[in-house]
Amino acid sequence: MWEAVFGQDDSDMKVFKHTEPIWILGVEHSVEGALRKYRQAASKLTPKELREKLIQEKLRRNKEAYHDFITKVWFSYREGFPAIGASSYDTDAGWGCMLRTSQMMFCQGLLVHNLGRHWRVNRKGVRPEIYAKVLRWFLDYPNDACPYSLHNLLRHSACVDKLIGEWFGPQAACVVIKRCHGAHLKSKDAYLLPSLYMASDGGTVYLDKVLVL
């Protein structure tokens, strides 16, 4: 996916220009500061030296953005998991997109809550235990060890007037995740969980409600 967006080399025509900042979930990866510095020092650098400096800064920016990018979780359709409830559904292909998106966003929030926004996946594949633990919470198994599995989310489908196999909207997906979060708060993992506020009333977030969490 990274290559599809950013390309492999300078000859690729991709979404972002070479000097544009790359924003990933509120964090900017930029060459702008270096550009200003090198422009001020342009009289002391030959054109070739200036070009090499800029290439180095672009590579540094891309490297930082790449490690930020691959640290993000990616959930998509799955198949072959145990059937959901009394249904015959063992895949969510075609209808689970909003539930997967909501799982992915919530999982990312849990990782930031426990590891911080600037934590990165280790290049050697070493992961802290909390990272693996949070990911296991989203495995698709109908048990308490996977509190945010599709099976557990859909246990609350009736409260948003949805059936297994039906497409969920953003509000409905948030409601079932919040229900699962409420149940999870009663477990031994509660100390790893943030408070959760779900905007209602058309998506409006009220500051006074957030501050009391």
XYZ file of C-alpha atoms in Angstrom:
213
model
C 0.000 0.000 0.000
C 2.867 2.387 0.820
C 4.351 1.975 -2.654
C 0.952 2.529 -4.266
C 0.702 5.965 -2.661
C 4.265 7.233 -2.351
C 6.121 5.304 -5.055
C 9.458 3.565 -5.124
C 11.708 6.252 -6.598
C 11.848 9.788 -7.966
C 10.456 8.743 -11.336
C 7.113 7.653 -9.870
C 4.196 10.022 -10.342
C 2.278 9.600 -7.122
C -0.149 11.523 -4.925
C 2.366 13.660 -3.039
C 4.935 16.078 -4.416
C 8.497 15.694 -3.206
C 8.471 18.709 -0.878
C 4.918 18.474 0.445
C 4.438 17.439 4.084
C 2.973 14.016 4.785
C 0.329 14.018 7.521
C -0.549 10.767 9.322
C -3.138 10.982 12.086
C -2.139 14.458 13.235
C 1.637 14.037 12.910
C 3.471 15.977 10.193
C 6.472 14.551 8.387
C 8.033 17.463 6.544
C 11.147 18.770 4.808
C 10.060 22.402 5.157
C 12.372 23.268 8.061
C 15.374 21.840 6.225
C 14.351 23.618 3.041
C 14.402 26.989 4.809
C 17.789 26.220 6.346
C 19.324 25.177 3.048
C 17.830 28.106 1.184
C 19.437 30.487 3.680
C 22.745 28.703 3.180
C 22.353 28.505 -0.598
C 25.175 30.972 -1.206
C 27.561 28.631 0.638
C 26.477 25.509 -1.252
C 26.991 24.556 -4.841
C 23.822 23.594 -6.794
C 24.943 19.979 -6.655
C 25.434 20.105 -2.862
C 22.063 21.788 -2.376
C 20.340 19.136 -4.481
C 22.013 16.348 -2.514
C 20.956 17.931 0.787
C 17.357 18.159 -0.364
C 17.374 14.553 -1.548
C 18.695 13.467 1.855
C 15.944 15.393 3.640
C 13.285 13.890 1.408
C 14.611 10.402 2.132
C 14.633 11.176 5.877
C 11.034 12.414 5.713
C 9.916 9.362 3.727
C 11.666 7.014 6.151
C 9.989 8.608 9.164
C 6.596 8.618 7.460
C 7.027 5.013 6.342
C 7.666 3.745 9.880
C 4.706 5.759 11.129
C 2.549 4.350 8.317
C 3.398 0.677 8.863
C 2.801 1.022 12.600
C -0.888 1.652 11.917
C -3.218 -1.332 12.092
C -5.240 -2.348 9.054
C -8.434 -4.387 9.393
C -10.341 -5.638 6.384
C -12.853 -8.311 5.489
C -12.109 -11.764 6.896
C -13.344 -15.266 6.209
C -13.153 -18.684 7.792
C -13.884 -17.606 11.358
C -16.455 -19.473 13.514
C -20.022 -18.803 12.425
C -21.543 -15.728 14.068
C -24.235 -16.624 16.561
C -26.868 -18.942 15.132
C -26.196 -17.737 11.600
C -24.134 -19.386 8.885
C -21.963 -16.297 8.363
C -18.252 -17.114 8.536
C -17.202 -14.046 6.551
C -18.117 -10.363 6.607
C -17.224 -9.733 2.958
C -19.675 -7.292 1.419
C -21.284 -6.024 4.608
C -18.706 -5.620 7.392
C -16.780 -2.628 6.046
C -18.015 -0.082 8.599
C -17.541 -2.498 11.484
C -13.963 -3.184 10.347
C -13.266 0.520 9.940
C -14.604 1.191 13.422
C -12.604 -1.693 14.891
C -9.481 -0.348 13.180
C -9.949 3.191 14.485
C -10.687 2.013 18.012
C -7.734 -0.391 18.000
C -5.449 2.441 16.894
C -6.799 4.580 19.720
C -6.079 1.811 22.235
C -2.505 1.490 20.971
C -1.929 5.232 21.226
C -3.451 5.226 24.710
C -1.059 2.512 25.906
C 2.070 3.075 23.812
C 1.918 6.755 22.862
C 1.521 8.388 19.457
C 5.223 8.268 18.624
C 5.738 4.559 19.284
C 6.845 2.675 16.160
C 6.947 -0.974 15.132
C 10.446 -2.342 15.633
C 12.216 -3.147 12.368
C 13.342 -6.516 13.742
C 9.775 -7.539 14.452
C 10.021 -7.143 18.223
C 6.656 -6.082 19.668
C 5.773 -5.157 23.259
C 3.332 -7.533 24.897
C 0.659 -4.846 25.135
C 0.717 -4.501 21.335
C -0.008 -8.202 20.854
C -2.582 -8.137 23.644
C -4.572 -5.304 22.079
C -4.546 -6.992 18.666
C -5.845 -10.219 20.221
C -8.844 -8.313 21.524
C -9.980 -7.931 17.899
C -9.596 -11.559 16.767
C -12.841 -13.038 15.484
C -13.724 -15.563 18.141
C -16.938 -15.642 20.219
C -15.352 -15.390 23.660
C -14.388 -12.874 26.337
C -10.694 -12.982 25.385
C -11.653 -11.157 22.160
C -14.014 -8.469 23.468
C -14.144 -6.541 20.166
C -14.503 -9.511 17.824
C -17.178 -9.327 15.161
C -19.087 -11.935 17.165
C -19.157 -9.775 20.293
C -19.987 -6.608 18.387
C -22.966 -8.323 16.765
C -24.313 -9.508 20.099
C -25.487 -5.908 20.424
C -26.863 -5.599 16.886
C -30.487 -5.629 18.056
C -30.020 -2.359 19.957
C -29.349 -0.596 16.648
C -32.014 -2.565 14.722
C -29.493 -4.518 12.658
C -29.289 -8.161 11.698
C -26.155 -10.226 11.149
C -25.144 -9.704 7.529
C -26.596 -6.197 7.293
C -24.478 -3.142 6.610
C -23.882 -0.894 9.641
C -23.672 2.879 9.464
C -21.053 4.843 11.443
C -23.385 5.591 14.361
C -24.529 1.986 14.700
C -20.940 0.703 14.562
C -19.911 3.129 17.318
C -22.827 2.058 19.498
C -21.904 -1.644 19.431
C -18.226 -0.890 20.074
C -19.206 1.280 23.044
C -21.342 -1.580 24.390
C -18.409 -3.973 24.126
C -16.136 -1.415 25.748
C -18.554 -1.138 28.656
C -18.415 -4.889 29.193
C -14.630 -4.875 28.852
C -14.328 -2.269 31.606
C -15.538 -4.932 34.034
C -12.619 -7.230 33.200
C -9.093 -7.461 34.588
C -7.916 -5.413 31.574
C -9.836 -2.317 32.654
C -6.622 -0.487 33.637
C -5.542 -0.571 29.978
C -8.723 1.050 28.704
C -9.426 4.740 28.163
C -12.716 6.409 28.914
C -14.935 6.388 25.845
C -17.208 9.185 24.727
C -19.482 8.731 21.741
C -20.841 11.823 20.061
C -24.556 11.804 19.431
C -26.809 14.600 18.247
C -25.459 14.550 14.709
C -21.838 13.977 15.671
C -21.445 17.061 17.858
C -18.788 16.686 20.566
C -19.559 18.599 23.770
C -16.455 19.722 25.653
C -18.071 19.637 29.081
C -18.935 15.941 28.618
C -15.405 15.108 27.488
C -13.842 16.916 30.465
C -15.757 14.831 33.009
C -14.524 11.515 31.593
